[in-house]
Short mmCIF file of C-alpha atoms in Angstrom, two decimals:
data_model
loop_
_atom_site.label_atom_id
_atom_site.label_comp_id
_atom_site.label_asym_id
_atom_site.label_seq_id
_atom_site.Cartn_x
_atom_site.Cartn_y
_atom_site.Cartn_z
CA MET A 1 -92.18 -19.32 0.88
CA ASN A 2 -95.50 -17.77 1.08
CA ASN A 3 -96.91 -20.09 -0.80
CA ALA A 4 -95.96 -22.50 1.59
CA LEU A 5 -97.66 -20.84 4.26
CA GLY A 6 -101.45 -21.49 3.44
CA ASP A 7 -104.28 -19.64 4.84
CA GLU A 8 -105.19 -22.51 7.73
CA GLN A 9 -101.23 -22.30 8.64
CA ARG A 10 -101.38 -18.52 8.84
CA ASP A 11 -104.23 -18.38 11.04
CA ALA A 12 -102.73 -20.51 13.38
CA LEU A 13 -99.15 -18.85 14.15
CA GLN A 14 -101.57 -15.60 14.18
CA GLU A 15 -103.52 -16.85 16.88
CA LEU A 16 -100.39 -18.93 18.21
CA MET A 17 -98.85 -15.04 18.51
CA ASN A 18 -101.69 -13.45 19.31
CA ILE A 19 -101.56 -16.02 22.78
CA SER A 20 -97.89 -15.92 23.35
CA MET A 21 -98.08 -11.72 23.60
CA GLY A 22 -101.22 -11.76 25.71
CA GLN A 23 -98.93 -13.95 28.13
CA ALA A 24 -96.19 -11.36 27.42
CA ALA A 25 -98.38 -8.16 28.04
CA ASN A 26 -99.88 -9.77 30.67
CA SER A 27 -96.11 -10.25 32.68
CA LEU A 28 -95.17 -6.63 31.99
CA ALA A 29 -98.96 -5.00 32.09
CA ARG A 30 -98.96 -6.94 36.12
CA LEU A 31 -95.59 -4.95 36.66
CA ILE A 32 -96.19 -1.75 35.97
CA GLU A 33 -99.94 -1.44 36.83
CA ALA A 34 -100.80 -0.34 33.87
CA LYS A 35 -102.83 -1.38 30.23
CA ILE A 36 -101.30 -2.58 27.26
CA THR A 37 -102.48 -2.63 23.75
CA LEU A 38 -101.40 -5.28 21.19
CA SER A 39 -101.23 -5.23 18.09
CA ILE A 40 -102.00 -7.96 15.16
CA PRO A 41 -98.98 -9.93 14.51
CA LYS A 42 -97.61 -9.38 11.48
CA ILE A 43 -96.18 -12.79 9.81
CA SER A 44 -94.10 -12.24 6.51
CA SER A 45 -91.33 -13.75 4.44
CA VAL A 46 -88.36 -11.91 4.26
CA THR A 47 -84.93 -11.99 3.14
CA PRO A 48 -81.69 -10.57 4.68
CA SER A 49 -81.50 -7.20 3.01
CA GLU A 50 -85.69 -7.06 4.19
CA PHE A 51 -85.05 -8.03 7.64
CA VAL A 52 -82.46 -5.78 8.03
CA ALA A 53 -84.32 -2.96 6.73
CA MET A 54 -87.37 -3.62 9.10
CA LEU A 55 -84.77 -3.53 11.90
CA SER A 56 -83.22 0.14 11.02
CA SER A 57 -86.05 1.97 12.08
CA GLU A 58 -84.91 5.16 13.47
CA GLY A 59 -85.65 6.58 17.01
CA MET A 60 -85.61 2.93 18.56
CA TRP A 61 -83.09 0.98 20.45
CA HIS A 62 -82.21 -2.54 19.56
CA THR A 63 -81.48 -5.40 21.48
CA ARG A 64 -81.14 -9.01 20.45
CA GLN A 65 -81.09 -12.55 21.35
CA SER A 66 -80.72 -15.69 19.25
CA PHE A 67 -82.32 -19.26 20.30
CA LEU A 68 -81.61 -22.31 19.95
CA GLY A 69 -83.54 -25.76 20.29
CA SER A 70 -85.80 -27.54 17.83
CA VAL A 71 -85.83 -24.51 16.25
CA LYS A 72 -82.91 -21.85 15.75
CA GLY A 73 -83.72 -18.38 15.41
CA GLU A 74 -83.06 -14.79 16.47
CA VAL A 75 -85.57 -12.61 18.72
CA VAL A 76 -84.82 -8.96 18.09
CA SER A 77 -86.99 -6.21 20.11
CA LEU A 78 -86.84 -2.26 19.29
CA GLN A 79 -87.81 -0.35 22.11
CA SER A 80 -88.83 3.70 21.14
CA ARG A 81 -86.29 6.14 22.59
CA LEU A 82 -88.96 8.48 23.34
CA GLY A 83 -90.69 5.60 25.57
CA CYS A 84 -87.78 4.67 27.54
CA GLU A 85 -88.39 7.27 30.33
CA ALA A 86 -91.87 6.81 30.72
CA ILE A 87 -91.26 3.12 30.73
CA ALA A 88 -88.44 3.47 33.26
CA GLU A 89 -90.71 5.38 35.64
CA LEU A 90 -93.47 2.92 36.08
CA MET A 91 -90.61 0.10 36.77
CA GLU A 92 -89.03 2.34 39.39
CA TYR A 93 -86.32 3.05 37.58
CA GLN A 94 -83.62 5.56 38.91
CA LEU A 95 -84.26 8.98 36.54
CA PRO A 96 -83.10 10.41 34.40
CA LEU A 97 -81.12 7.16 32.73
CA SER A 98 -77.77 6.87 32.78
CA ASP A 99 -76.35 5.10 29.50
CA THR A 100 -75.94 1.96 31.90
CA THR A 101 -79.11 1.82 33.57
CA ARG A 102 -81.05 2.31 30.10
CA GLU A 103 -79.22 -0.82 28.98
CA GLU A 104 -80.28 -2.49 31.89
CA LEU A 105 -83.94 -1.70 31.33
CA LEU A 106 -83.32 -2.52 27.75
CA LEU A 107 -82.23 -5.87 28.78
CA GLU A 108 -84.63 -6.49 31.24
CA LEU A 109 -87.53 -5.32 29.02
CA SER A 110 -86.28 -7.82 26.52
CA ASN A 111 -86.03 -10.49 28.44
CA ILE A 112 -89.96 -9.68 29.65
CA LEU A 113 -91.33 -9.45 26.26
CA ALA A 114 -89.41 -11.26 24.08
CA GLY A 115 -88.58 -14.01 26.17
CA ALA A 116 -92.03 -14.41 27.05
CA CYS A 117 -93.55 -14.07 23.53
CA LEU A 118 -91.03 -17.26 22.29
CA SER A 119 -91.24 -19.32 25.26
CA GLY A 120 -95.23 -19.04 25.05
CA PHE A 121 -94.89 -19.94 20.85
CA ALA A 122 -92.62 -22.74 21.80
CA GLU A 123 -94.91 -24.55 24.40
CA GLN A 124 -97.98 -24.06 22.49
CA LEU A 125 -96.02 -26.00 19.49
CA ALA A 126 -94.39 -28.15 21.79
CA LEU A 127 -91.10 -26.99 20.65
CA THR A 128 -88.03 -26.00 22.13
CA ALA A 129 -86.27 -22.61 21.92
CA LYS A 130 -83.29 -21.52 24.53
CA LEU A 131 -83.10 -18.25 24.78
CA SER A 132 -79.52 -16.78 24.94
CA MET A 133 -78.72 -13.94 26.93
CA PRO A 134 -79.92 -10.53 25.32
CA THR A 135 -77.59 -7.82 23.86
CA VAL A 136 -77.76 -4.28 23.03
CA PHE A 137 -77.06 -3.60 19.46
CA ASP A 138 -76.62 -0.82 16.76
CA PRO A 139 -78.82 -2.05 13.26
CA GLU A 140 -76.38 0.39 11.57
CA LYS A 141 -73.81 -2.28 12.00
CA LEU A 142 -75.76 -5.19 10.57
CA SER A 143 -74.95 -6.26 7.60
CA PRO A 144 -77.32 -9.21 5.33
CA ASP A 145 -74.23 -11.05 4.48
CA HIS A 146 -74.45 -12.16 8.34
CA TYR A 147 -77.16 -13.79 8.01
CA ARG A 148 -76.87 -17.77 6.10
CA TRP A 149 -80.43 -17.87 4.51
CA ALA A 150 -82.07 -16.64 1.68
CA ASN A 151 -85.40 -16.43 2.79
CA THR A 152 -87.22 -17.07 5.92
CA LEU A 153 -90.31 -16.40 7.85
CA SER A 154 -90.40 -13.56 10.87
CA MET A 155 -92.77 -12.56 12.97
CA GLU A 156 -93.73 -9.32 14.31
CA VAL A 157 -95.82 -7.83 17.20
CA GLU A 158 -95.98 -4.61 18.80
CA PHE A 159 -97.06 -3.39 22.32
CA LYS A 160 -97.80 0.18 23.65
CA ILE A 161 -99.03 2.43 26.34
CA GLU A 162 -101.86 4.52 25.56
CA SER A 163 -101.31 8.36 27.11
CA SER A 164 -97.39 7.39 26.80
CA GLN A 165 -94.68 7.12 24.59
CA PHE A 166 -93.88 3.32 25.02
CA ASP A 167 -93.45 1.50 22.16
CA SER A 168 -92.13 -1.64 21.81
CA LYS A 169 -92.02 -4.25 18.32
CA ILE A 170 -90.49 -7.34 18.93
CA VAL A 171 -89.79 -9.76 16.09
CA ILE A 172 -89.31 -13.22 16.06
CA CYS A 173 -87.10 -14.67 12.80
CA LEU A 174 -86.79 -18.32 12.01
CA GLU A 175 -83.55 -19.94 10.36
CA GLU A 176 -84.59 -21.45 7.21
CA ASP A 177 -84.36 -24.97 8.10
CA SER A 178 -86.59 -24.23 11.49
CA ILE A 179 -89.50 -23.51 8.96
CA SER A 180 -90.35 -27.36 8.01
CA THR A 181 -90.13 -28.17 11.28
CA LEU A 182 -92.66 -25.17 12.56
CA LEU A 183 -95.25 -26.43 9.76
CA ASN A 184 -94.75 -30.01 10.94
CA ARG A 185 -96.00 -29.03 14.05
CA LEU A 186 -98.83 -26.49 13.26
CA ASN A 187 -100.05 -29.04 10.90
CA SER A 188 -100.40 -31.55 13.73
CA LEU A 189 -102.66 -28.70 15.59
CA LEU A 190 -104.77 -27.97 12.82
CA GLU A 191 -105.60 -31.50 12.08
CA MET X 1 -133.65 -30.73 22.72
CA PRO X 2 -130.25 -29.74 21.63
CA ILE X 3 -128.87 -26.68 23.86
CA PRO X 4 -128.11 -23.77 21.35
CA VAL X 5 -124.32 -22.70 20.91
CA THR X 6 -122.50 -20.30 19.62
CA ILE X 7 -118.89 -20.15 19.05
CA ALA X 8 -117.45 -16.24 17.99
CA ASP X 9 -113.34 -16.16 17.73
CA ASP X 10 -111.61 -15.02 14.22
CA SER X 11 -109.11 -17.88 14.53
CA MET X 12 -110.75 -20.82 12.73
CA MET X 13 -108.01 -22.93 15.11
CA SER X 14 -109.23 -21.30 18.39
CA ARG X 15 -112.73 -22.36 16.90
CA LYS X 16 -111.53 -25.56 16.43
CA ALA X 17 -109.70 -25.74 20.00
CA VAL X 18 -113.62 -24.89 21.76
CA ARG X 19 -115.68 -27.31 19.45
CA ARG X 20 -112.33 -30.04 20.57
CA ALA X 21 -112.70 -29.04 24.62
CA LEU X 22 -116.59 -29.43 24.39
CA PRO X 23 -117.94 -32.84 26.23
CA ALA X 24 -118.30 -35.26 23.53
CA ASP X 25 -121.68 -35.85 25.44
CA TRP X 26 -123.28 -32.72 25.59
CA ASP X 27 -126.39 -32.35 22.92
CA ILE X 28 -125.70 -29.08 21.26
CA GLU X 29 -126.16 -27.04 18.05
CA ILE X 30 -123.12 -25.34 17.47
CA THR X 31 -123.13 -21.92 15.36
CA GLU X 32 -119.59 -20.27 14.66
CA ALA X 33 -119.03 -16.54 14.41
CA THR X 34 -115.91 -14.68 13.11
CA ASN X 35 -116.60 -11.80 14.47
CA GLY X 36 -118.91 -9.57 17.17
CA LYS X 37 -121.61 -8.88 14.55
CA GLN X 38 -122.09 -12.30 13.71
CA ALA X 39 -121.83 -13.58 17.08
CA LEU X 40 -125.18 -10.96 17.92
CA ALA X 41 -126.77 -12.01 14.95
CA ALA X 42 -126.25 -15.63 16.36
CA VAL X 43 -128.04 -14.15 19.71
CA GLU X 44 -131.08 -12.79 17.99
CA ALA X 45 -131.16 -15.75 15.92
CA GLY X 46 -132.03 -18.05 19.38
CA LYS X 47 -128.44 -19.58 18.07
CA ALA X 48 -126.86 -18.72 21.25
CA GLU X 49 -127.89 -20.19 24.88
CA VAL X 50 -124.13 -20.17 25.84
CA LEU X 51 -121.91 -17.64 24.01
CA PHE X 52 -118.15 -18.97 23.87
CA LEU X 53 -116.67 -15.33 23.08
CA ASP X 54 -113.21 -14.48 21.70
CA LEU X 55 -112.64 -10.61 22.94
CA THR X 56 -109.98 -9.39 20.17
CA MET X 57 -112.10 -9.65 16.72
CA PRO X 58 -113.10 -7.21 13.51
CA GLU X 59 -116.05 -5.53 13.19
CA LEU X 60 -116.99 -5.53 16.69
CA ASP X 61 -115.04 -7.11 19.21
CA GLY X 62 -115.87 -9.18 22.23
CA PHE X 63 -116.10 -6.16 24.64
CA GLY X 64 -118.96 -4.50 22.13
CA VAL X 65 -120.94 -7.75 21.90
CA LEU X 66 -120.62 -8.03 25.59
CA ARG X 67 -122.01 -4.38 26.10
CA TYR X 68 -124.59 -4.87 23.80
CA LEU X 69 -125.82 -8.08 25.35
CA HIS X 70 -125.39 -6.14 29.03
CA GLU X 71 -127.77 -3.39 28.02
CA HIS X 72 -130.19 -5.40 26.25
CA HIS X 73 -130.10 -7.72 29.50
CA ALA X 74 -129.52 -10.84 27.42
CA LYS X 75 -130.16 -14.12 29.00
CA THR X 76 -126.88 -15.86 26.99
CA ILE X 77 -124.45 -17.38 29.18
CA VAL X 78 -121.47 -15.89 28.05
CA ILE X 79 -117.94 -17.47 28.25
CA VAL X 80 -115.29 -15.46 27.38
CA ILE X 81 -111.99 -17.13 25.77
CA SER X 82 -109.42 -14.58 25.43
CA ALA X 83 -105.44 -14.36 24.81
CA ASP X 84 -105.84 -10.69 26.28
CA ILE X 85 -105.31 -11.84 30.26
CA GLN X 86 -104.22 -8.61 31.74
CA PRO X 87 -105.98 -7.94 34.45
CA GLU X 88 -108.05 -4.83 33.18
CA ALA X 89 -109.51 -7.25 30.55
CA LYS X 90 -110.65 -9.34 33.42
CA LYS X 91 -111.98 -6.40 35.31
CA LEU X 92 -113.92 -5.14 32.43
CA VAL X 93 -115.41 -8.67 30.92
CA ASP X 94 -116.68 -9.18 34.74
CA SER X 95 -118.25 -5.72 34.90
CA LEU X 96 -120.07 -6.34 31.88
CA GLY X 97 -121.93 -9.63 33.11
CA ALA X 98 -119.63 -12.43 31.08
CA PHE X 99 -120.03 -16.03 33.42
CA ARG X 100 -116.56 -16.86 33.68
CA PHE X 101 -113.03 -15.58 31.85
CA LEU X 102 -110.92 -18.38 30.52
CA HIS X 103 -107.33 -17.60 29.55
CA LYS X 104 -106.07 -19.17 26.09
CA PRO X 105 -105.03 -21.87 25.09
CA LEU X 106 -107.85 -23.25 26.49
CA ASN X 107 -107.88 -26.00 28.95
CA PRO X 108 -110.54 -28.37 28.19
CA GLU X 109 -110.68 -29.48 32.04
CA GLN X 110 -111.08 -25.52 33.02
CA LEU X 111 -114.33 -25.33 30.19
CA SER X 112 -115.70 -28.78 31.43
CA GLN X 113 -115.61 -27.63 35.17
CA VAL X 114 -116.99 -24.10 34.28
CA LEU X 115 -119.86 -25.77 32.03
CA PHE X 116 -120.75 -27.86 35.00
CA ASP X 117 -120.86 -24.72 37.57
CA VAL X 118 -123.11 -22.81 35.41
CA GLY X 119 -125.37 -25.92 35.62
CA LEU X 120 -125.39 -26.83 31.72
CA ILE X 121 -123.83 -30.58 32.43
#
């Protein structure tokens, strides 16, 4: 899989993710009037067990959304538990968070960040990807057997707010069958 | 005489996107830089009357380049082309004397308009 992604394609993918996460960060930054620090996107080839391992970080809340269209896959967002109250306050939620309002917050953040990341990405590649509603889930209950692919591409980005414990990771995981579609589009951008 | 222009961006795809967006009949000589240090070297060497500058780059980032040019009263016309489009980034870029702040993905018509505004085309 790694070999299938050449240097130029990796560069392009990374830059497309940079642009998409820039758009996502901008929507959140305007909402909360704070500056958001962006990571360099990590692009890797993963097996289902590696993907599950990637998600099972402690101290995080998880949401997931699947997407369908000319590319298919899943977007998972991880929000640091410690940073939840800080972001909730900036987003004018009533504190302390109850289970219900926390879930509402997680789903809203997931929509803002994951939604913008995916739509920016798809738009630049002229691909369609329609996102389902996000749901909160527990990665402990996730089994690698759930996935129908053997090896796929994951793209991971991280958003932070300095001076607060807010930390949010978005992982976009493409289905194996969608990789060739993605590579074709990347190549036409690079021509 | 062709105008010396430098495109500074660590992404090859984005450097290509700038090249493609430049008016075909504009008489220029293009230098490419993949980080801020190379961008400043190009300025020092007289290769950047116009500088298209990305913000997020290794070694020295675009803010570092702007700060240096600002402190040294350089005459380079800087057009920032950035993926980080947060209000904070724009504010900082403006305060450091960049001529324009354009968003990625780059819109070629917007770029032509900027070049026209500055009197380059």
